[in-house]
PDB file of C-alpha atoms in Angstrom:
ATOM      1  CA  UNK A   1     -22.743  16.014 104.339  1.00  0.00           C
ATOM      2  CA  UNK A   2     -21.653  19.124 106.165  1.00  0.00           C
ATOM      3  CA  UNK A   3     -23.306  17.989 109.370  1.00  0.00           C
ATOM      4  CA  UNK A   4     -21.553  14.643 109.209  1.00  0.00           C
ATOM      5  CA  UNK A   5     -18.185  16.316 108.827  1.00  0.00           C
ATOM      6  CA  UNK A   6     -18.858  18.639 111.689  1.00  0.00           C
ATOM      7  CA  UNK A   7     -19.976  15.773 113.898  1.00  0.00           C
ATOM      8  CA  UNK A   8     -16.807  13.855 113.077  1.00  0.00           C
ATOM      9  CA  UNK A   9     -14.640  16.799 113.969  1.00  0.00           C
ATOM     10  CA  UNK A  10     -16.489  17.333 117.274  1.00  0.00           C
ATOM     11  CA  UNK A  11     -16.204  13.731 118.162  1.00  0.00           C
ATOM     12  CA  UNK A  12     -12.449  13.815 117.485  1.00  0.00           C
ATOM     13  CA  UNK A  13     -12.587  11.276 114.675  1.00  0.00           C
ATOM     14  CA  UNK A  14     -10.210  11.686 111.682  1.00  0.00           C
ATOM     15  CA  UNK A  15     -11.549  12.251 108.238  1.00  0.00           C
ATOM     16  CA  UNK A  16     -10.657   9.239 106.094  1.00  0.00           C
ATOM     17  CA  UNK A  17      -7.816   9.895 103.604  1.00  0.00           C
ATOM     18  CA  UNK A  18      -8.317   9.114  99.991  1.00  0.00           C
ATOM     19  CA  UNK A  19      -6.629   5.925  98.898  1.00  0.00           C
ATOM     20  CA  UNK A  20      -3.242   6.733  97.374  1.00  0.00           C
ATOM     21  CA  UNK A  21      -3.417   3.806  95.020  1.00  0.00           C
ATOM     22  CA  UNK A  22      -6.654   5.026  93.681  1.00  0.00           C
ATOM     23  CA  UNK A  23      -5.224   8.498  93.214  1.00  0.00           C
ATOM     24  CA  UNK A  24      -2.088   7.218  91.554  1.00  0.00           C
ATOM     25  CA  UNK A  25      -4.132   4.900  89.330  1.00  0.00           C
ATOM     26  CA  UNK A  26      -6.481   7.656  88.417  1.00  0.00           C
ATOM     27  CA  UNK A  27      -3.555   9.965  87.667  1.00  0.00           C
ATOM     28  CA  UNK A  28      -1.909   7.416  85.466  1.00  0.00           C
ATOM     29  CA  UNK A  29      -5.130   6.854  83.636  1.00  0.00           C
ATOM     30  CA  UNK A  30      -5.651  10.542  83.111  1.00  0.00           C
ATOM     31  CA  UNK A  31      -2.034  11.000  82.085  1.00  0.00           C
ATOM     32  CA  UNK A  32      -2.335   8.174  79.659  1.00  0.00           C
ATOM     33  CA  UNK A  33      -5.363   9.738  78.152  1.00  0.00           C
ATOM     34  CA  UNK A  34      -3.651  13.104  77.919  1.00  0.00           C
ATOM     35  CA  UNK A  35      -0.486  11.545  76.519  1.00  0.00           C
ATOM     36  CA  UNK A  36      -2.396   9.527  74.016  1.00  0.00           C
ATOM     37  CA  UNK A  37      -4.488  12.410  72.871  1.00  0.00           C
ATOM     38  CA  UNK A  38      -1.639  14.873  72.952  1.00  0.00           C
ATOM     39  CA  UNK A  39       0.950  12.742  71.114  1.00  0.00           C
ATOM     40  CA  UNK A  40      -1.268  11.012  68.647  1.00  0.00           C
ATOM     41  CA  UNK A  41       0.299  11.092  65.153  1.00  0.00           C
ATOM     42  CA  UNK A  42      -1.664  13.191  62.769  1.00  0.00           C
ATOM     43  CA  UNK A  43      -2.951  11.419  59.712  1.00  0.00           C
ATOM     44  CA  UNK A  44      -1.485  13.001  56.633  1.00  0.00           C
ATOM     45  CA  UNK A  45      -3.925  13.875  53.880  1.00  0.00           C
ATOM     46  CA  UNK A  46      -3.722  11.687  50.797  1.00  0.00           C
ATOM     47  CA  UNK A  47      -1.237  12.947  48.238  1.00  0.00           C
ATOM     48  CA  UNK A  48      -2.662  15.182  45.626  1.00  0.00           C
ATOM     49  CA  UNK A  49      -2.379  13.563  42.216  1.00  0.00           C
ATOM     50  CA  UNK A  50      -1.414  16.164  39.671  1.00  0.00           C
ATOM     51  CA  UNK A  51      -2.689  15.140  36.290  1.00  0.00           C
ATOM     52  CA  UNK A  52      -0.811  16.147  33.188  1.00  0.00           C
ATOM     53  CA  UNK A  53      -2.537  18.952  31.421  1.00  0.00           C
ATOM     54  CA  UNK A  54      -4.159  17.991  28.147  1.00  0.00           C
ATOM     55  CA  UNK A  55      -2.155  19.214  25.157  1.00  0.00           C
ATOM     56  CA  UNK A  56      -3.561  22.375  23.670  1.00  0.00           C
ATOM     57  CA  UNK A  57      -5.709  21.870  20.601  1.00  0.00           C
ATOM     58  CA  UNK A  58      -3.929  22.389  17.295  1.00  0.00           C
ATOM     59  CA  UNK A  59      -4.267  25.860  15.869  1.00  0.00           C
ATOM     60  CA  UNK A  60      -7.102  26.221  13.397  1.00  0.00           C
ATOM     61  CA  UNK A  61      -6.121  25.733   9.794  1.00  0.00           C
ATOM     62  CA  UNK A  62      -5.959  28.956   7.823  1.00  0.00           C
ATOM     63  CA  UNK A  63      -8.825  29.631   5.475  1.00  0.00           C
ATOM     64  CA  UNK A  64      -8.367  30.400   1.761  1.00  0.00           C
ATOM     65  CA  UNK A  65      -8.990  34.056   2.596  1.00  0.00           C
ATOM     66  CA  UNK A  66      -6.104  34.003   5.088  1.00  0.00           C
ATOM     67  CA  UNK A  67      -3.774  32.414   2.559  1.00  0.00           C
ATOM     68  CA  UNK A  68      -4.787  34.833  -0.202  1.00  0.00           C
ATOM     69  CA  UNK A  69      -3.747  37.725   2.024  1.00  0.00           C
ATOM     70  CA  UNK A  70      -0.599  36.053   3.389  1.00  0.00           C
ATOM     71  CA  UNK A  71       0.825  35.055   0.015  1.00  0.00           C
ATOM     72  CA  UNK A  72      -0.542  37.988  -2.003  1.00  0.00           C
ATOM     73  CA  UNK A  73      -2.474  35.789  -4.423  1.00  0.00           C
ATOM     74  CA  UNK A  74      -3.834  37.465  -7.534  1.00  0.00           C
ATOM     75  CA  UNK A  75      -7.480  38.476  -6.963  1.00  0.00           C
ATOM     76  CA  UNK A  76      -8.499  36.967 -10.304  1.00  0.00           C
ATOM     77  CA  UNK A  77      -8.100  33.535  -8.672  1.00  0.00           C
ATOM     78  CA  UNK A  78     -10.959  32.095  -6.597  1.00  0.00           C
ATOM     79  CA  UNK A  79     -11.504  28.802  -4.808  1.00  0.00           C
ATOM     80  CA  UNK A  80     -14.466  27.816  -2.647  1.00  0.00           C
ATOM     81  CA  UNK A  81     -13.846  26.580   0.934  1.00  0.00           C
ATOM     82  CA  UNK A  82     -15.369  23.188   0.057  1.00  0.00           C
ATOM     83  CA  UNK A  83     -13.091  22.794  -2.984  1.00  0.00           C
ATOM     84  CA  UNK A  84      -9.725  22.983  -1.214  1.00  0.00           C
ATOM     85  CA  UNK A  85      -7.462  19.925  -0.771  1.00  0.00           C
ATOM     86  CA  UNK A  86      -8.100  18.048   2.482  1.00  0.00           C
ATOM     87  CA  UNK A  87      -5.774  15.704   4.372  1.00  0.00           C
ATOM     88  CA  UNK A  88      -7.594  14.275   7.402  1.00  0.00           C
ATOM     89  CA  UNK A  89      -4.467  12.509   8.692  1.00  0.00           C
ATOM     90  CA  UNK A  90      -2.318  15.622   8.423  1.00  0.00           C
ATOM     91  CA  UNK A  91      -4.302  18.870   8.153  1.00  0.00           C
ATOM     92  CA  UNK A  92      -1.112  20.894   7.863  1.00  0.00           C
ATOM     93  CA  UNK A  93      -0.227  18.881   4.776  1.00  0.00           C
ATOM     94  CA  UNK A  94      -3.565  19.864   3.283  1.00  0.00           C
ATOM     95  CA  UNK A  95      -2.690  23.514   3.853  1.00  0.00           C
ATOM     96  CA  UNK A  96       0.645  23.016   2.097  1.00  0.00           C
ATOM     97  CA  UNK A  97      -1.166  21.573  -0.912  1.00  0.00           C
ATOM     98  CA  UNK A  98      -3.531  24.532  -1.032  1.00  0.00           C
ATOM     99  CA  UNK A  99      -0.645  27.016  -0.842  1.00  0.00           C
ATOM    100  CA  UNK A 100       1.117  25.197  -3.689  1.00  0.00           C
ATOM    101  CA  UNK A 101      -2.013  25.314  -5.860  1.00  0.00           C
ATOM    102  CA  UNK A 102      -2.581  29.013  -5.232  1.00  0.00           C
ATOM    103  CA  UNK A 103       1.057  29.948  -5.891  1.00  0.00           C
ATOM    104  CA  UNK A 104       1.120  27.869  -9.078  1.00  0.00           C
ATOM    105  CA  UNK A 105      -1.828  29.652 -10.661  1.00  0.00           C
ATOM    106  CA  UNK A 106      -0.713  32.987  -9.271  1.00  0.00           C
ATOM    107  CA  UNK A 107       2.551  32.612 -11.210  1.00  0.00           C
ATOM    108  CA  UNK A 108       0.573  31.555 -14.281  1.00  0.00           C
ATOM    109  CA  UNK A 109      -1.857  34.478 -14.418  1.00  0.00           C
ATOM    110  CA  UNK A 110       0.856  37.019 -13.568  1.00  0.00           C
ATOM    111  CA  UNK A 111       2.979  35.724 -16.457  1.00  0.00           C
ATOM    112  CA  UNK A 112       5.886  34.940 -14.136  1.00  0.00           C
ATOM    113  CA  UNK A 113       7.684  32.158 -15.970  1.00  0.00           C
ATOM    114  CA  UNK A 114      10.620  32.293 -13.514  1.00  0.00           C
ATOM    115  CA  UNK A 115       8.302  31.275 -10.679  1.00  0.00           C
ATOM    116  CA  UNK A 116       6.226  28.869 -12.756  1.00  0.00           C
ATOM    117  CA  UNK A 117       9.064  26.896 -14.372  1.00  0.00           C
ATOM    118  CA  UNK A 118      10.418  25.213 -11.186  1.00  0.00           C
ATOM    119  CA  UNK A 119       6.918  23.966 -10.385  1.00  0.00           C
ATOM    120  CA  UNK A 120       6.437  22.208 -13.732  1.00  0.00           C
ATOM    121  CA  UNK A 121       7.324  18.681 -14.794  1.00  0.00           C
ATOM    122  CA  UNK A 122      10.157  18.512 -17.333  1.00  0.00           C
ATOM    123  CA  UNK A 123       7.913  18.015 -20.379  1.00  0.00           C
ATOM    124  CA  UNK A 124       5.778  21.013 -19.430  1.00  0.00           C
ATOM    125  CA  UNK A 125       8.897  23.139 -18.879  1.00  0.00           C
ATOM    126  CA  UNK A 126       9.761  22.661 -22.545  1.00  0.00           C
ATOM    127  CA  UNK A 127       6.278  23.760 -23.600  1.00  0.00           C
ATOM    128  CA  UNK A 128       6.536  26.809 -21.354  1.00  0.00           C
ATOM    129  CA  UNK A 129       9.899  27.752 -22.869  1.00  0.00           C
ATOM    130  CA  UNK A 130       8.364  27.704 -26.342  1.00  0.00           C
ATOM    131  CA  UNK A 131       5.409  29.843 -25.239  1.00  0.00           C
ATOM    132  CA  UNK A 132       7.703  32.359 -23.554  1.00  0.00           C
ATOM    133  CA  UNK A 133       9.959  32.587 -26.595  1.00  0.00           C
ATOM    134  CA  UNK A 134       7.007  33.211 -28.896  1.00  0.00           C
ATOM    135  CA  UNK A 135       5.482  35.762 -26.512  1.00  0.00           C
ATOM    136  CA  UNK A 136       2.245  33.794 -26.227  1.00  0.00           C
ATOM    137  CA  UNK A 137       2.659  33.117 -22.508  1.00  0.00           C
ATOM    138  CA  UNK A 138       2.727  36.729 -21.349  1.00  0.00           C
ATOM    139  CA  UNK A 139      -0.006  37.666 -23.817  1.00  0.00           C
ATOM    140  CA  UNK A 140      -2.324  34.879 -22.638  1.00  0.00           C
ATOM    141  CA  UNK A 141      -1.627  35.646 -18.973  1.00  0.00           C
ATOM    142  CA  UNK A 142      -2.533  39.296 -19.404  1.00  0.00           C
ATOM    143  CA  UNK A 143      -5.841  38.379 -21.058  1.00  0.00           C
ATOM    144  CA  UNK A 144      -7.053  36.238 -18.139  1.00  0.00           C
ATOM    145  CA  UNK A 145     -10.036  37.744 -16.348  1.00  0.00           C
ATOM    146  CA  UNK A 146     -10.890  34.965 -13.878  1.00  0.00           C
ATOM    147  CA  UNK A 147      -9.624  31.578 -12.682  1.00  0.00           C
ATOM    148  CA  UNK A 148     -11.962  29.222 -10.824  1.00  0.00           C
ATOM    149  CA  UNK A 149     -10.197  26.366  -9.001  1.00  0.00           C
ATOM    150  CA  UNK A 150     -11.274  23.123  -7.367  1.00  0.00           C
ATOM    151  CA  UNK A 151      -9.268  20.181  -6.047  1.00  0.00           C
ATOM    152  CA  UNK A 152      -9.810  16.431  -6.012  1.00  0.00           C
ATOM    153  CA  UNK A 153      -8.072  13.193  -6.980  1.00  0.00           C
ATOM    154  CA  UNK A 154      -7.292  11.922 -10.458  1.00  0.00           C
ATOM    155  CA  UNK A 155      -7.155   8.174 -11.129  1.00  0.00           C
ATOM    156  CA  UNK A 156      -6.209   6.610 -14.440  1.00  0.00           C
ATOM    157  CA  UNK A 157      -5.489   2.913 -14.191  1.00  0.00           C
ATOM    158  CA  UNK A 158      -4.041   2.005 -10.810  1.00  0.00           C
ATOM    159  CA  UNK A 159      -2.389   5.347 -10.086  1.00  0.00           C
ATOM    160  CA  UNK A 160      -4.124   8.049  -8.035  1.00  0.00           C
ATOM    161  CA  UNK A 161      -2.815  11.597  -7.723  1.00  0.00           C
ATOM    162  CA  UNK A 162      -3.858  14.894  -6.213  1.00  0.00           C
ATOM    163  CA  UNK A 163      -5.340  17.101  -8.893  1.00  0.00           C
ATOM    164  CA  UNK A 164      -6.624  20.611  -9.441  1.00  0.00           C
ATOM    165  CA  UNK A 165      -9.292  21.494 -11.989  1.00  0.00           C
ATOM    166  CA  UNK A 166      -9.282  25.020 -13.389  1.00  0.00           C
ATOM    167  CA  UNK A 167     -11.652  27.049 -15.506  1.00  0.00           C
ATOM    168  CA  UNK A 168      -9.666  29.921 -16.980  1.00  0.00           C
ATOM    169  CA  UNK A 169     -11.731  32.714 -18.458  1.00  0.00           C
ATOM    170  CA  UNK A 170     -10.292  35.217 -20.921  1.00  0.00           C
ATOM    171  CA  UNK A 171     -13.066  37.561 -21.957  1.00  0.00           C
ATOM    172  CA  UNK A 172     -15.852  35.345 -23.290  1.00  0.00           C
ATOM    173  CA  UNK A 173     -13.577  32.334 -23.790  1.00  0.00           C
ATOM    174  CA  UNK A 174     -13.365  29.616 -21.126  1.00  0.00           C
ATOM    175  CA  UNK A 175     -10.541  27.085 -21.142  1.00  0.00           C
ATOM    176  CA  UNK A 176     -10.551  24.013 -18.866  1.00  0.00           C
ATOM    177  CA  UNK A 177      -7.284  22.740 -17.467  1.00  0.00           C
ATOM    178  CA  UNK A 178      -6.450  19.733 -15.306  1.00  0.00           C
ATOM    179  CA  UNK A 179      -3.174  19.335 -13.451  1.00  0.00           C
ATOM    180  CA  UNK A 180      -1.918  16.564 -11.192  1.00  0.00           C
ATOM    181  CA  UNK A 181       0.622  17.491  -8.555  1.00  0.00           C
ATOM    182  CA  UNK A 182       2.854  16.015  -5.880  1.00  0.00           C
ATOM    183  CA  UNK A 183       4.603  17.401  -2.808  1.00  0.00           C
ATOM    184  CA  UNK A 184       7.974  16.126  -1.648  1.00  0.00           C
ATOM    185  CA  UNK A 185       9.009  15.882   2.005  1.00  0.00           C
ATOM    186  CA  UNK A 186      10.167  19.515   1.891  1.00  0.00           C
ATOM    187  CA  UNK A 187       6.847  20.749   0.537  1.00  0.00           C
ATOM    188  CA  UNK A 188       8.133  21.425  -2.990  1.00  0.00           C
ATOM    189  CA  UNK A 189       5.335  20.967  -5.522  1.00  0.00           C
ATOM    190  CA  UNK A 190       5.567  19.562  -9.040  1.00  0.00           C
ATOM    191  CA  UNK A 191       2.639  19.985 -11.445  1.00  0.00           C
ATOM    192  CA  UNK A 192       2.005  17.821 -14.513  1.00  0.00           C
ATOM    193  CA  UNK A 193      -0.547  18.772 -17.197  1.00  0.00           C
ATOM    194  CA  UNK A 194      -3.234  16.212 -18.030  1.00  0.00           C
ATOM    195  CA  UNK A 195      -4.042  15.923 -21.766  1.00  0.00           C
ATOM    196  CA  UNK A 196      -7.173  17.839 -22.768  1.00  0.00           C
ATOM    197  CA  UNK A 197      -9.268  16.420 -25.631  1.00  0.00           C
ATOM    198  CA  UNK A 198     -10.806  19.166 -27.823  1.00  0.00           C
ATOM    199  CA  UNK A 199     -14.353  18.364 -26.676  1.00  0.00           C
ATOM    200  CA  UNK A 200     -13.522  17.862 -23.008  1.00  0.00           C
ATOM    201  CA  UNK A 201     -15.561  20.784 -21.686  1.00  0.00           C
ATOM    202  CA  UNK A 202     -18.686  19.468 -23.422  1.00  0.00           C
ATOM    203  CA  UNK A 203     -18.157  16.083 -21.778  1.00  0.00           C
ATOM    204  CA  UNK A 204     -18.109  17.428 -18.214  1.00  0.00           C
ATOM    205  CA  UNK A 205     -21.217  17.908 -16.084  1.00  0.00           C
ATOM    206  CA  UNK A 206     -21.923  19.348 -12.655  1.00  0.00           C
ATOM    207  CA  UNK A 207     -20.440  22.304 -10.842  1.00  0.00           C
ATOM    208  CA  UNK A 208     -17.961  20.667  -8.448  1.00  0.00           C
ATOM    209  CA  UNK A 209     -14.361  19.865  -9.274  1.00  0.00           C
ATOM    210  CA  UNK A 210     -14.190  16.324  -7.829  1.00  0.00           C
ATOM    211  CA  UNK A 211     -16.807  14.767 -10.180  1.00  0.00           C
ATOM    212  CA  UNK A 212     -15.455  16.729 -13.139  1.00  0.00           C
ATOM    213  CA  UNK A 213     -11.978  15.318 -12.503  1.00  0.00           C
ATOM    214  CA  UNK A 214     -13.401  11.782 -12.473  1.00  0.00           C
ATOM    215  CA  UNK A 215     -15.289  12.462 -15.720  1.00  0.00           C
ATOM    216  CA  UNK A 216     -12.111  13.802 -17.318  1.00  0.00           C
ATOM    217  CA  UNK A 217     -10.316  10.567 -16.440  1.00  0.00           C
ATOM    218  CA  UNK A 218     -13.159   8.530 -17.939  1.00  0.00           C
ATOM    219  CA  UNK A 219     -12.993  10.496 -21.205  1.00  0.00           C
ATOM    220  CA  UNK A 220      -9.249   9.849 -21.458  1.00  0.00           C
ATOM    221  CA  UNK A 221      -9.797   6.153 -20.826  1.00  0.00           C
ATOM    222  CA  UNK A 222     -12.330   5.992 -23.662  1.00  0.00           C
ATOM    223  CA  UNK A 223      -9.925   7.826 -25.971  1.00  0.00           C
ATOM    224  CA  UNK A 224      -7.154   5.381 -25.101  1.00  0.00           C
ATOM    225  CA  UNK A 225      -9.413   2.402 -25.769  1.00  0.00           C
ATOM    226  CA  UNK A 226     -10.348   3.834 -29.174  1.00  0.00           C
ATOM    227  CA  UNK A 227      -6.691   4.402 -30.026  1.00  0.00           C
ATOM    228  CA  UNK A 228      -5.935   0.732 -29.441  1.00  0.00           C
ATOM    229  CA  UNK A 229      -8.452  -0.373 -32.054  1.00  0.00           C
ATOM    230  CA  UNK A 230      -7.174  -0.928 -35.633  1.00  0.00           C
ATOM    231  CA  UNK A 231      -7.839   1.867 -38.087  1.00  0.00           C
ATOM    232  CA  UNK A 232      -9.872  -0.403 -40.390  1.00  0.00           C
ATOM    233  CA  UNK A 233     -11.102  -3.943 -40.351  1.00  0.00           C
ATOM    234  CA  UNK A 234      -9.335  -6.279 -42.749  1.00  0.00           C
ATOM    235  CA  UNK A 235     -11.584  -8.392 -44.978  1.00  0.00           C
ATOM    236  CA  UNK A 236      -9.981 -11.480 -46.403  1.00  0.00           C
ATOM    237  CA  UNK A 237     -11.280 -12.406 -49.879  1.00  0.00           C
ATOM    238  CA  UNK A 238     -12.849 -15.815 -50.292  1.00  0.00           C
ATOM    239  CA  UNK A 239     -13.849 -17.601 -53.490  1.00  0.00           C
ATOM    240  CA  UNK A 240     -17.050 -19.461 -54.013  1.00  0.00           C
ATOM    241  CA  UNK A 241     -15.949 -22.124 -56.495  1.00  0.00           C
ATOM    242  CA  UNK A 242     -19.503 -23.134 -57.256  1.00  0.00           C
ATOM    243  CA  UNK A 243     -20.344 -19.714 -58.644  1.00  0.00           C
ATOM    244  CA  UNK A 244     -16.966 -18.287 -59.502  1.00  0.00           C
ATOM    245  CA  UNK A 245     -17.693 -15.194 -57.379  1.00  0.00           C
ATOM    246  CA  UNK A 246     -15.130 -13.597 -55.106  1.00  0.00           C
ATOM    247  CA  UNK A 247     -16.684 -12.616 -51.820  1.00  0.00           C
ATOM    248  CA  UNK A 248     -15.313 -10.754 -48.826  1.00  0.00           C
ATOM    249  CA  UNK A 249     -15.679 -11.969 -45.279  1.00  0.00           C
ATOM    250  CA  UNK A 250     -14.735  -9.993 -42.179  1.00  0.00           C
ATOM    251  CA  UNK A 251     -11.743 -11.526 -40.540  1.00  0.00           C
ATOM    252  CA  UNK A 252     -12.254 -14.752 -42.530  1.00  0.00           C
ATOM    253  CA  UNK A 253      -9.562 -16.966 -43.909  1.00  0.00           C
ATOM    254  CA  UNK A 254      -9.278 -18.286 -47.440  1.00  0.00           C
ATOM    255  CA  UNK A 255     -10.507 -21.832 -47.875  1.00  0.00           C
ATOM    256  CA  UNK A 256      -8.054 -24.519 -46.945  1.00  0.00           C
ATOM    257  CA  UNK A 257      -6.312 -26.443 -49.701  1.00  0.00           C
ATOM    258  CA  UNK A 258      -8.128 -29.200 -51.460  1.00  0.00           C
ATOM    259  CA  UNK A 259     -10.940 -29.385 -53.951  1.00  0.00           C
ATOM    260  CA  UNK A 260     -14.121 -27.581 -53.037  1.00  0.00           C
ATOM    261  CA  UNK A 261     -17.388 -29.417 -53.103  1.00  0.00           C
ATOM    262  CA  UNK A 262     -18.749 -29.885 -56.630  1.00  0.00           C
ATOM    263  CA  UNK A 263     -22.131 -28.719 -57.705  1.00  0.00           C
ATOM    264  CA  UNK A 264     -24.369 -29.646 -60.580  1.00  0.00           C
ATOM    265  CA  UNK A 265     -24.078 -26.828 -63.141  1.00  0.00           C
ATOM    266  CA  UNK A 266     -27.698 -27.311 -64.041  1.00  0.00           C
ATOM    267  CA  UNK A 267     -28.805 -26.921 -60.472  1.00  0.00           C
ATOM    268  CA  UNK A 268     -31.163 -23.971 -59.920  1.00  0.00           C
ATOM    269  CA  UNK A 269     -29.766 -20.870 -58.349  1.00  0.00           C
ATOM    270  CA  UNK A 270     -26.419 -20.981 -60.109  1.00  0.00           C
ATOM    271  CA  UNK A 271     -25.381 -17.538 -61.218  1.00  0.00           C
ATOM    272  CA  UNK A 272     -23.460 -17.087 -64.476  1.00  0.00           C
ATOM    273  CA  UNK A 273     -19.952 -15.674 -64.198  1.00  0.00           C
ATOM    274  CA  UNK A 274     -19.489 -11.972 -64.580  1.00  0.00           C
ATOM    275  CA  UNK A 275     -18.995 -10.840 -68.190  1.00  0.00           C
ATOM    276  CA  UNK A 276     -15.365 -10.468 -69.063  1.00  0.00           C
ATOM    277  CA  UNK A 277     -14.159 -12.212 -65.904  1.00  0.00           C
ATOM    278  CA  UNK A 278     -13.296 -15.840 -66.408  1.00  0.00           C
ATOM    279  CA  UNK A 279     -14.613 -18.046 -63.720  1.00  0.00           C
ATOM    280  CA  UNK A 280     -11.825 -19.631 -61.741  1.00  0.00           C
ATOM    281  CA  UNK A 281     -11.690 -23.353 -62.090  1.00  0.00           C
ATOM    282  CA  UNK A 282     -11.159 -25.667 -59.205  1.00  0.00           C
ATOM    283  CA  UNK A 283      -7.830 -27.466 -59.220  1.00  0.00           C
ATOM    284  CA  UNK A 284      -7.911 -30.918 -60.710  1.00  0.00           C
ATOM    285  CA  UNK A 285      -7.062 -33.887 -58.536  1.00  0.00           C
ATOM    286  CA  UNK A 286      -3.358 -34.571 -58.445  1.00  0.00           C
ATOM    287  CA  UNK A 287      -2.261 -31.236 -59.784  1.00  0.00           C
TER     288      UNK A 287
END
């Protein structure tokens, strides 16, 4: 290449110029490439989607131990964790029920009638007033050594209520109690005593409150059914005109009017009338 250039110079020939069109075209092409690459719009990254944070889990429900300490419940009262009231739809409501139960029996065993009275149904308030006036309430409260509680539901007929079963021990004596209760929208509790038959404790089996509450309801139902029965069965007297004997029949009616069937007096099996008692005669036809 060098020798050819030198030869051209010695021979006086001009070196061929590069084609301007080619240079301009090449420059435009290069410029276009540079312009395109230099001014190309940057692709923006996709927007970051910020998801709403999941709501924090609800705080754990306080345990009976927590509530005993918070509300200063009398240590004579005990309730197992599996015996507390439960509300799966509203756990906080279940805690309110448990607090009401604990405060109710706390007022009872401490002999605080001022705290207990507002939590009682009207009929039970009257009973409490009589016990307070006679001094029996404070005396019985001071004798309590232990109270074992358990919650469940009480159903008698078509009505179902929250209930608490209690075994109240005073020395060697154990007294069962059953209370139904309700909470209003403000959390105020009202307790209503369930009647206790004298033999109720002997009729209950098991160690858990829920089945004992159901058994209590069954005992009351049986008592109510017995109370609806008449005290004694009425026996209507009937007369056997063939023998002259007066016989009793359960629930029977006296024979309808009209002459009874006749019988041959000489027929075998006829019994003589009782001595001293004239045999009644059948009415004669026509009068």
